[in-house]
mmCIF file with all atom_site columns, C-alpha atoms in Angstrom:
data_model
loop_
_atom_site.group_PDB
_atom_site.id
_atom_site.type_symbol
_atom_site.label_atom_id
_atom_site.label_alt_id
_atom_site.label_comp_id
_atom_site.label_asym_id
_atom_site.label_entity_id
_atom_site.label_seq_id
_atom_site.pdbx_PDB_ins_code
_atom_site.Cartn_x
_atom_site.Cartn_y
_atom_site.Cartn_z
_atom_site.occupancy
_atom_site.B_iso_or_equiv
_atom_site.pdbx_formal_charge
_atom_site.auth_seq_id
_atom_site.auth_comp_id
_atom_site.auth_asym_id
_atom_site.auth_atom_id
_atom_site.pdbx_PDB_model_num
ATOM 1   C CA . UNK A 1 1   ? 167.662 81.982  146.342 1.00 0.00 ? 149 UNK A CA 1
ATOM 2   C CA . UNK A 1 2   ? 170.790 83.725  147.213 1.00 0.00 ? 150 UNK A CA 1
ATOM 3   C CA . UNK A 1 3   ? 171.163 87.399  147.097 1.00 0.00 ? 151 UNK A CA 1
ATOM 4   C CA . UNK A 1 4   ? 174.191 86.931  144.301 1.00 0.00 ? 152 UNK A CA 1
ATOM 5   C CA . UNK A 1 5   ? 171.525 85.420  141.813 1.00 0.00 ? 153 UNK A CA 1
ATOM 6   C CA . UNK A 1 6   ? 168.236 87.957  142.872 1.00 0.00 ? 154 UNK A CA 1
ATOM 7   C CA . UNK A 1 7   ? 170.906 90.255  140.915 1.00 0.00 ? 155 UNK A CA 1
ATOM 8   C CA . UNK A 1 8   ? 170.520 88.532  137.961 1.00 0.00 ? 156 UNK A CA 1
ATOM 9   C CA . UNK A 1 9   ? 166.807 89.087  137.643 1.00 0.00 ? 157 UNK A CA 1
ATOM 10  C CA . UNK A 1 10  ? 164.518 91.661  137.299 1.00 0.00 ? 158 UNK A CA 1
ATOM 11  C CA . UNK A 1 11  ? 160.851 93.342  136.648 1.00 0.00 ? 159 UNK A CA 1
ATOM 12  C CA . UNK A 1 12  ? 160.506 95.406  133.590 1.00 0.00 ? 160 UNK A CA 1
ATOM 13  C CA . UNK A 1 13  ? 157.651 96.813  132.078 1.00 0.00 ? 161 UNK A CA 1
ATOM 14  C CA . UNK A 1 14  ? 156.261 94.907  128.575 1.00 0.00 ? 162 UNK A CA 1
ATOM 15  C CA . UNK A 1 15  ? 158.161 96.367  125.537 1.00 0.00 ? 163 UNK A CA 1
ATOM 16  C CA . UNK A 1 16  ? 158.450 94.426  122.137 1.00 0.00 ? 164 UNK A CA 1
ATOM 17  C CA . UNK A 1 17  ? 162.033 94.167  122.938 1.00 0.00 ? 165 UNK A CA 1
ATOM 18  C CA . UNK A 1 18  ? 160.813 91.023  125.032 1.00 0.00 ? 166 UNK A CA 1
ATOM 19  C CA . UNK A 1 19  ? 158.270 89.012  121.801 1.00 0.00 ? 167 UNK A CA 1
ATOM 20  C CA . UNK A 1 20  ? 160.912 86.479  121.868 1.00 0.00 ? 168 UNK A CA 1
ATOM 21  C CA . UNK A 1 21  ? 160.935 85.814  125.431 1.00 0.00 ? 169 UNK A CA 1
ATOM 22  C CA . UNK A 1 22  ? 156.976 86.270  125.602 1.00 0.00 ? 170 UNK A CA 1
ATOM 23  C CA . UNK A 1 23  ? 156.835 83.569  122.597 1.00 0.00 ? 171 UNK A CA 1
ATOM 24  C CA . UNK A 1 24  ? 159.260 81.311  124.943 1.00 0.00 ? 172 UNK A CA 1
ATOM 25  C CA . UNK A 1 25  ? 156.424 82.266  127.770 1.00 0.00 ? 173 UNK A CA 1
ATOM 26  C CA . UNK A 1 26  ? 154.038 81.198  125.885 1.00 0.00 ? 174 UNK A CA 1
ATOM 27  C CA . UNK A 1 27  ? 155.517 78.002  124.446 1.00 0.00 ? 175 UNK A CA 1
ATOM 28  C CA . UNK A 1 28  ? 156.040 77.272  128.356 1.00 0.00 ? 176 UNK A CA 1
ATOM 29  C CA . UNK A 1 29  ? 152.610 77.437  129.423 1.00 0.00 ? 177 UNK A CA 1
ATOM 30  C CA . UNK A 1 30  ? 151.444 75.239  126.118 1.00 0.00 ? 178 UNK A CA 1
ATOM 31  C CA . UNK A 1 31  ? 154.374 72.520  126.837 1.00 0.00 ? 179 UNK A CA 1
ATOM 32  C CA . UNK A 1 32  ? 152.703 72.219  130.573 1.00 0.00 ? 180 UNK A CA 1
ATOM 33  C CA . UNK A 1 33  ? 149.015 72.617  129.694 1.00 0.00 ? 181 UNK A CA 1
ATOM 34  C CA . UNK A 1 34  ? 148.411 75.471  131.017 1.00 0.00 ? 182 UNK A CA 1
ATOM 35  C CA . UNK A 1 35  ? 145.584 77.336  129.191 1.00 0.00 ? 183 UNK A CA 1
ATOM 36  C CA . UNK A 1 36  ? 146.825 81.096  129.550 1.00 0.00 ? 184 UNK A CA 1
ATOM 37  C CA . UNK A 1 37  ? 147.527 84.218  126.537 1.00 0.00 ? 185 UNK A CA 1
ATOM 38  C CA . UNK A 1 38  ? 145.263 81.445  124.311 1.00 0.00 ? 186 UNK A CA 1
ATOM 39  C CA . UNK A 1 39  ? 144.660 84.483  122.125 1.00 0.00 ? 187 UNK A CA 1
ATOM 40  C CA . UNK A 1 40  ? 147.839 85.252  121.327 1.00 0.00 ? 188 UNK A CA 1
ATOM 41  C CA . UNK A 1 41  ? 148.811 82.479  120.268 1.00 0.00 ? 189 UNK A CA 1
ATOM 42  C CA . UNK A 1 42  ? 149.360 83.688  116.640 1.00 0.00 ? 190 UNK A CA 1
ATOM 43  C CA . UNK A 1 43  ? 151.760 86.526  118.086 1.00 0.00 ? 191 UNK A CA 1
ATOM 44  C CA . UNK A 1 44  ? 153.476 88.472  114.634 1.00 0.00 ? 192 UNK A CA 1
ATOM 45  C CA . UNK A 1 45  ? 155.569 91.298  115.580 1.00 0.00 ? 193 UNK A CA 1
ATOM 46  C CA . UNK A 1 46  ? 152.610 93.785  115.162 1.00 0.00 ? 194 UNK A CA 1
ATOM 47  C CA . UNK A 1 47  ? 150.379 92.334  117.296 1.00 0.00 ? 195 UNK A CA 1
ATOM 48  C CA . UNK A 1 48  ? 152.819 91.754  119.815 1.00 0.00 ? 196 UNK A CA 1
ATOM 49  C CA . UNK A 1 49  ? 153.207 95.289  119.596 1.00 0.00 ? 197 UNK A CA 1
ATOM 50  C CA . UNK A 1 50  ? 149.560 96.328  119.851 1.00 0.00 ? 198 UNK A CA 1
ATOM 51  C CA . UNK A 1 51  ? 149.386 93.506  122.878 1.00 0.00 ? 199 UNK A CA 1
ATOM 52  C CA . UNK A 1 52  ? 152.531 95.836  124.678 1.00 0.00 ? 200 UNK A CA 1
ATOM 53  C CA . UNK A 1 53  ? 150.833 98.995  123.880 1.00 0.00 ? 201 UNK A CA 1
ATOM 54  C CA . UNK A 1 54  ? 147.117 97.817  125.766 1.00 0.00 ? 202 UNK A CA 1
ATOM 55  C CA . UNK A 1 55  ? 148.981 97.004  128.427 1.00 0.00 ? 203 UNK A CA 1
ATOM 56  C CA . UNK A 1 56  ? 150.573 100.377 128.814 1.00 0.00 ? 204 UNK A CA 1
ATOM 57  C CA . UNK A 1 57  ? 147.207 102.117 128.123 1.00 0.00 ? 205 UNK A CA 1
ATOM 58  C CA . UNK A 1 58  ? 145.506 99.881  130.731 1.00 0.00 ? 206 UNK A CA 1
ATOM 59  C CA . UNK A 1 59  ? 148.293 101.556 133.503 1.00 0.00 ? 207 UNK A CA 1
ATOM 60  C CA . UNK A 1 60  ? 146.296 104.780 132.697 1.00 0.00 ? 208 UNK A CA 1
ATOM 61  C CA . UNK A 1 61  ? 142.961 103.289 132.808 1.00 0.00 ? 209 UNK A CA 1
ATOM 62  C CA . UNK A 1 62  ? 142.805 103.368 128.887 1.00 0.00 ? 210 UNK A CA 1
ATOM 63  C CA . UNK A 1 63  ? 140.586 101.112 127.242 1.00 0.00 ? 211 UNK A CA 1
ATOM 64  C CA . UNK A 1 64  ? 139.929 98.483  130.525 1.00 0.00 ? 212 UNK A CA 1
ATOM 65  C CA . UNK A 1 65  ? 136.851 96.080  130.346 1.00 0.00 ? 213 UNK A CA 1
ATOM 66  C CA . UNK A 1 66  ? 134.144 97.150  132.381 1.00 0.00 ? 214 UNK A CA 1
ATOM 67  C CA . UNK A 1 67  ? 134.584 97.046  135.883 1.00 0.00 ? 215 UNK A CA 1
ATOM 68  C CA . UNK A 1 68  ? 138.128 96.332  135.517 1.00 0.00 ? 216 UNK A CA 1
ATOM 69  C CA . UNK A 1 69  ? 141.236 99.114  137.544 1.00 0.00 ? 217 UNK A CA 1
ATOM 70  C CA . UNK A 1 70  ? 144.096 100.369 136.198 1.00 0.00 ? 218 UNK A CA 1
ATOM 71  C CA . UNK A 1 71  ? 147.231 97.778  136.365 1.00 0.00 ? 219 UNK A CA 1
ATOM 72  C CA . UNK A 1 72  ? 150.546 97.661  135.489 1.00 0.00 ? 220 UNK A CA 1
ATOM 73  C CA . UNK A 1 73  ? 152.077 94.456  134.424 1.00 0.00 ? 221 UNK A CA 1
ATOM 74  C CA . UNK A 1 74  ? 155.529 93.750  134.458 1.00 0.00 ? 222 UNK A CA 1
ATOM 75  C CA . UNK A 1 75  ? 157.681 90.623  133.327 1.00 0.00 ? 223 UNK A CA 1
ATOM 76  C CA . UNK A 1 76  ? 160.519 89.115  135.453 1.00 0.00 ? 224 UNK A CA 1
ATOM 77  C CA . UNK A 1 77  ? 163.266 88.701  133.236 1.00 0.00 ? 225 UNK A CA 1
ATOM 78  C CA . UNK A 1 78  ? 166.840 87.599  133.487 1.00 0.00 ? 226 UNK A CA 1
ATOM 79  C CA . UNK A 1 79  ? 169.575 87.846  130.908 1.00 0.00 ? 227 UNK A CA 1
ATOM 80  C CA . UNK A 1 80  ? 170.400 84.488  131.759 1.00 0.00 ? 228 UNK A CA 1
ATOM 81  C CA . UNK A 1 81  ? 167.126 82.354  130.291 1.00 0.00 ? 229 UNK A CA 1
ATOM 82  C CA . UNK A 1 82  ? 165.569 83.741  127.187 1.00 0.00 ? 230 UNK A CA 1
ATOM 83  C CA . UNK A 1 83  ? 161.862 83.568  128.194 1.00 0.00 ? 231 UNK A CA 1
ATOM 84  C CA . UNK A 1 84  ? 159.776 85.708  130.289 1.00 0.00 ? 232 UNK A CA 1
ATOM 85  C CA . UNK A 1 85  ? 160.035 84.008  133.607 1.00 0.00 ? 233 UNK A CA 1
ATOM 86  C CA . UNK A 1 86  ? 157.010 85.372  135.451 1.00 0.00 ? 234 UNK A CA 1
ATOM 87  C CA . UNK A 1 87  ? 154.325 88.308  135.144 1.00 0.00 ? 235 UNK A CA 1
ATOM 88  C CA . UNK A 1 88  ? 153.145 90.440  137.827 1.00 0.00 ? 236 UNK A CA 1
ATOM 89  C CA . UNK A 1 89  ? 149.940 92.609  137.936 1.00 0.00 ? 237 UNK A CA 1
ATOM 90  C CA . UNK A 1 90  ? 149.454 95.566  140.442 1.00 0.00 ? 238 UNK A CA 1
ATOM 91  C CA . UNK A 1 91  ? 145.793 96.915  140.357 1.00 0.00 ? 239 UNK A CA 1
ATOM 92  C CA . UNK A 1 92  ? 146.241 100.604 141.635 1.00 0.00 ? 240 UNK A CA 1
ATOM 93  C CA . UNK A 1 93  ? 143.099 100.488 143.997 1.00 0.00 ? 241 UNK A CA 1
ATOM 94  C CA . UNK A 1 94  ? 140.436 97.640  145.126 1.00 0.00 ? 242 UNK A CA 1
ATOM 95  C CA . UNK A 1 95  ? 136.787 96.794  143.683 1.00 0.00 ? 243 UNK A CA 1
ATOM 96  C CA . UNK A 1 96  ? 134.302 95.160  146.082 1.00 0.00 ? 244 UNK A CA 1
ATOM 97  C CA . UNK A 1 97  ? 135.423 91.684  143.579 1.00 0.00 ? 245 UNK A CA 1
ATOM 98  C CA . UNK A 1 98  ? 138.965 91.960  144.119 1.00 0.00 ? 246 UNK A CA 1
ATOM 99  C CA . UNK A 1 99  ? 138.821 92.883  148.145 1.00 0.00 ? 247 UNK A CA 1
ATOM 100 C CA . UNK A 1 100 ? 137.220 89.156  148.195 1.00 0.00 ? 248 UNK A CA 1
ATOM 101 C CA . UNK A 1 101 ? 139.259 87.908  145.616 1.00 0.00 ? 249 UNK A CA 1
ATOM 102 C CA . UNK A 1 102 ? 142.204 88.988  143.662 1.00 0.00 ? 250 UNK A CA 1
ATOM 103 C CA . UNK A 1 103 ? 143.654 91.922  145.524 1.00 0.00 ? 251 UNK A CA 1
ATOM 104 C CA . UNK A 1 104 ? 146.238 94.108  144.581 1.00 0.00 ? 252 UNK A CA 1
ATOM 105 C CA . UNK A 1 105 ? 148.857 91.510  143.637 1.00 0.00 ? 253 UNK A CA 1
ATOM 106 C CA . UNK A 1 106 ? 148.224 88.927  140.508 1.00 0.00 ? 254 UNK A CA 1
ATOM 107 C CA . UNK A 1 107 ? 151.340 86.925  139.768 1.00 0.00 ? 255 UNK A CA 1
ATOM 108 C CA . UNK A 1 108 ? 152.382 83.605  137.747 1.00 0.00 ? 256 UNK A CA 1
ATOM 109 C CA . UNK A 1 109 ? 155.491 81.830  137.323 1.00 0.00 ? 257 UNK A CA 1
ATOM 110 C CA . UNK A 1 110 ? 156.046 79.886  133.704 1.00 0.00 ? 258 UNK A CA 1
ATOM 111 C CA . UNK A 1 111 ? 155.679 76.051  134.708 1.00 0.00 ? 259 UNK A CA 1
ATOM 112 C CA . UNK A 1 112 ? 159.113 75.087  133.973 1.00 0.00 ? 260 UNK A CA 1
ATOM 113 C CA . UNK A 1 113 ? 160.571 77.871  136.729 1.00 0.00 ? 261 UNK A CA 1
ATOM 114 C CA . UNK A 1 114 ? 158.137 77.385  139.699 1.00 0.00 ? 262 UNK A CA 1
ATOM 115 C CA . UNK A 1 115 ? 159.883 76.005  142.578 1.00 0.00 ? 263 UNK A CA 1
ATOM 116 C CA . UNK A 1 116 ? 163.432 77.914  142.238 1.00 0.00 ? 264 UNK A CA 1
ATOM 117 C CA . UNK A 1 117 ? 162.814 80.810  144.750 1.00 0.00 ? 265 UNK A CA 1
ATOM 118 C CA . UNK A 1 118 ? 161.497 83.088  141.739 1.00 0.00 ? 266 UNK A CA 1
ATOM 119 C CA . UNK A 1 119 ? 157.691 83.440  142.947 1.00 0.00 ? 267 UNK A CA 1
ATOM 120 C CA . UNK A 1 120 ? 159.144 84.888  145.965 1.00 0.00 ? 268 UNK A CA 1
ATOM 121 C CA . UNK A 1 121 ? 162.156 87.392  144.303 1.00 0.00 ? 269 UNK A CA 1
ATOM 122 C CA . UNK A 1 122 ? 159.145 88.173  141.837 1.00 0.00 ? 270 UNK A CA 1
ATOM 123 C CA . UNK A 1 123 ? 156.731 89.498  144.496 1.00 0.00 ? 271 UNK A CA 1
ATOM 124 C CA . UNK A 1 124 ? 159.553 90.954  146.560 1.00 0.00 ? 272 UNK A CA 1
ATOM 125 C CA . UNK A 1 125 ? 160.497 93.173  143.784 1.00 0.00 ? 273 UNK A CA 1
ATOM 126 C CA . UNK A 1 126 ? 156.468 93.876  142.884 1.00 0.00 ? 274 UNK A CA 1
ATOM 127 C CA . UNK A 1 127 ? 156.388 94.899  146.351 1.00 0.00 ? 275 UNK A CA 1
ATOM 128 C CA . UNK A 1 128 ? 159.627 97.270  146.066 1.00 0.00 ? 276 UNK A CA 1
ATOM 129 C CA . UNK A 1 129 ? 157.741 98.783  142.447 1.00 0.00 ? 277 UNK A CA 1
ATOM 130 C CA . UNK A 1 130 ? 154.663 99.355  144.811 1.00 0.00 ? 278 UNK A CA 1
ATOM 131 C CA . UNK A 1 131 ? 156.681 101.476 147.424 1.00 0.00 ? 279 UNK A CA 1
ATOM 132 C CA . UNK A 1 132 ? 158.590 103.577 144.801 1.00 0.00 ? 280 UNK A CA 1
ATOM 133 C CA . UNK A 1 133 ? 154.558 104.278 143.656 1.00 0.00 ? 281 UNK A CA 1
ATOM 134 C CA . UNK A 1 134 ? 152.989 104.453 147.163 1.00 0.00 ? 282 UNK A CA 1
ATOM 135 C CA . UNK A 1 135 ? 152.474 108.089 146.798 1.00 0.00 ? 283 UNK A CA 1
ATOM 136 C CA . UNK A 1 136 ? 150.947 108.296 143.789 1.00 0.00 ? 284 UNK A CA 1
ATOM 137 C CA . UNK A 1 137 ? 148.910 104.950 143.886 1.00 0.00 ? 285 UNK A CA 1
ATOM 138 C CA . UNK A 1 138 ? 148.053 106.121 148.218 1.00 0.00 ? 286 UNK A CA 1
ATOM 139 C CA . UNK A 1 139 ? 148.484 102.712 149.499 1.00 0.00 ? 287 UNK A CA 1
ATOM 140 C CA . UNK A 1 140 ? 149.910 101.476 152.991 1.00 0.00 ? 288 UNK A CA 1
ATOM 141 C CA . UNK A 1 141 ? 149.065 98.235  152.514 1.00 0.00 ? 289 UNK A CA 1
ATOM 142 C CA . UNK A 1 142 ? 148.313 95.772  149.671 1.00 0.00 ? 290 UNK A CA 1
ATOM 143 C CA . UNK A 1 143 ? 146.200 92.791  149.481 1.00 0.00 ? 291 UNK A CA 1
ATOM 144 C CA . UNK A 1 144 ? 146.967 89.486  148.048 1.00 0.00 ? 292 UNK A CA 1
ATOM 145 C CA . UNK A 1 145 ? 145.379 86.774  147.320 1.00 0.00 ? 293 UNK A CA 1
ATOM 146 C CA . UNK A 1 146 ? 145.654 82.505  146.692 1.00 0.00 ? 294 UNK A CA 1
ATOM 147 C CA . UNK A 1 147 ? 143.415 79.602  146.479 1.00 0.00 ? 295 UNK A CA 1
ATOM 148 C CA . UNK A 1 148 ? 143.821 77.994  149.947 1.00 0.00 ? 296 UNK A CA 1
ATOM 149 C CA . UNK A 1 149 ? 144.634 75.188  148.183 1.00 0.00 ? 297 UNK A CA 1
ATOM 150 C CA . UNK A 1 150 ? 148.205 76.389  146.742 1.00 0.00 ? 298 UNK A CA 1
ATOM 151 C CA . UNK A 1 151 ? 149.903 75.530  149.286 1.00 0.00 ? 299 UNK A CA 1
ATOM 152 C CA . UNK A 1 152 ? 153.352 77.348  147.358 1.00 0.00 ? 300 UNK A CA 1
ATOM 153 C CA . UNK A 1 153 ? 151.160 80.667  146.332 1.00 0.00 ? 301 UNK A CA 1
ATOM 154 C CA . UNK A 1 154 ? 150.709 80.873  150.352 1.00 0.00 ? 302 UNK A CA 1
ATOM 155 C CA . UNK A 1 155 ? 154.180 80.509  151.342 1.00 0.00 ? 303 UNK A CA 1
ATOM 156 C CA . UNK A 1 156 ? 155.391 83.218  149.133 1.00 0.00 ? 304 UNK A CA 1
ATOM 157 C CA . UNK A 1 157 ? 152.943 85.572  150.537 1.00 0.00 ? 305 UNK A CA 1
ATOM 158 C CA . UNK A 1 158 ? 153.637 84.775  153.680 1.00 0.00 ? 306 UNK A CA 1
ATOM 159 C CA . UNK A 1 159 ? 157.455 84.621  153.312 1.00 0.00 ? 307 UNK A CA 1
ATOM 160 C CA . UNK A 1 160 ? 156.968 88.283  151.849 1.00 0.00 ? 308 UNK A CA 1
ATOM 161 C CA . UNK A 1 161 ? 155.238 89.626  154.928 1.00 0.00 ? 309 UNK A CA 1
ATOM 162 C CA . UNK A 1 162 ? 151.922 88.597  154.417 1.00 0.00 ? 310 UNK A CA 1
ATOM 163 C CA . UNK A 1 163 ? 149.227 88.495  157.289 1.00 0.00 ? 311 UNK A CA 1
ATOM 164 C CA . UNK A 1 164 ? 146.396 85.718  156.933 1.00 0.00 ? 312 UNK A CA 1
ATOM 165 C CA . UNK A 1 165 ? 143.206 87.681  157.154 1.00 0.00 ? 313 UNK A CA 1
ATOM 166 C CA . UNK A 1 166 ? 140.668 85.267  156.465 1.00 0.00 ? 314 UNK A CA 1
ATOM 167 C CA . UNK A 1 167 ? 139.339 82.631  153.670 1.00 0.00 ? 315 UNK A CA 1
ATOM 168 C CA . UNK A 1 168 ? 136.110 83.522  151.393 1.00 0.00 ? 316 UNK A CA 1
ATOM 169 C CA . UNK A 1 169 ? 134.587 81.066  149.174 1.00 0.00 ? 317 UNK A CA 1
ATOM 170 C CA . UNK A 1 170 ? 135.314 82.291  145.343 1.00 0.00 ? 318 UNK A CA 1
ATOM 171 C CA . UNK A 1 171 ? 132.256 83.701  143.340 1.00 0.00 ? 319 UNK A CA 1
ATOM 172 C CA . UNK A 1 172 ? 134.265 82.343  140.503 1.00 0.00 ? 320 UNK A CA 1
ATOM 173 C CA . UNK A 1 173 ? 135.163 78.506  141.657 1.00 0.00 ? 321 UNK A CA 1
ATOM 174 C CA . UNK A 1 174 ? 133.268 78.097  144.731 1.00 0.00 ? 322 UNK A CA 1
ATOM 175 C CA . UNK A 1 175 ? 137.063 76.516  146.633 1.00 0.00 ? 323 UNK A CA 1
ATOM 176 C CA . UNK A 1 176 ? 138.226 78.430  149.511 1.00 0.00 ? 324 UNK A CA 1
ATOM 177 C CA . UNK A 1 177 ? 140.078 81.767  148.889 1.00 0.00 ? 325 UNK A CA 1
ATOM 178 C CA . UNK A 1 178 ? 142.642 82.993  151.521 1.00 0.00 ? 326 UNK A CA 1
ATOM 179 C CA . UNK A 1 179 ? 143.500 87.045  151.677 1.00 0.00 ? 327 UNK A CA 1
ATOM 180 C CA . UNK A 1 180 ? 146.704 87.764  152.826 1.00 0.00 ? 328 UNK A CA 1
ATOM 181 C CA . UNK A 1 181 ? 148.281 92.058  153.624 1.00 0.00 ? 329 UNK A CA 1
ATOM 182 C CA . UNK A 1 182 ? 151.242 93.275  153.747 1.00 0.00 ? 330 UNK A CA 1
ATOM 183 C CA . UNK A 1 183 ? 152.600 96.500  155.045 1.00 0.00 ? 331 UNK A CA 1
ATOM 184 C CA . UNK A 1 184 ? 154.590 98.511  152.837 1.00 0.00 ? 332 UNK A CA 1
#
């Protein structure tokens, strides 16, 4: 992807400004198969709203599952397609779980955008969000993490500055897990 178009994307933090675009996300997913916001299928404007607002609550550690971390999700977005292209999540500090598996780094492209460059822009410009918060989050480095098996998921770590560490079997799947850092 050339610089010219990175321009014409961006990550933003969830506001109901975006139900549309989520609803296109969604609609996405369902068109490929891909089992993912199943409960929210049903989306009206409120509980869109009351979707954005856990989201922002969860950033402060409000309301998270047990022994979940405080994240921040954003959406990439571009004025140019009206769905949600991708979502991000950046878990402000490590469990023992996500040091084997999951990291600091979640991300997902919608099915009918992988393979354009935007898994790459999209973790560039999480990693850019977790520099402008290094102080307050104290990190130096952030783990990320991919089923050895996506072979894509690995290059865009890797094309983003990520070190191969080592490969753990998954407590969740039992398939090979490789962990990945990256220096901010």
């Amino acid at each position: 992807m050339n610089t010219a178009m990175a321009e014409d994307f961006a990550l933003v933090e969830p506001a109901t400004r975006y139900r549309r675009g989520f609803l296109a996300m969604l609609n996405d997913y369902a068109r490929a198969g891909e089992e993912r916001y199943g409960n929210l299928r049903n989306l009206t404007p409120l509980r869109f709203a009351a979707y954005v607002q856990k989201l922002r609550e969860a950033s402060q550690g409000i309301g998270l599952q047990p022994g979940w971390v405080p994240y921040t999700t954003f959406w990439l977005v571009s004025p140019m397609v009206p769905l949600i292209l991708g979502s991000v999540q950046l878990r402000h500090w490590l469990t023992e779980a996500l040091e084997k598996e999951g990291g600091h780094i979640g991300y997902t492209i919608t099915p009918s955008q992988r393979r354009k460059g935007l898994g790459t822009l999209q973790l560039a410009l999480a990693l850019d969000e977790v520099r402008r918060r290094r102080e307050s989050l104290e990190l130096d480095r952030v783990l990320i993490t991919c089923n050895t098996e996506n072979i894509g998921s690995a290059k865009i770590i890797q094309k983003n500055g990520g070190i191969f560490e080592s490969e753990v079997i998954s407590d969740f799947s039992g398939k090979p897990v490789s962990r990945y850092w990256i220096d901010l």
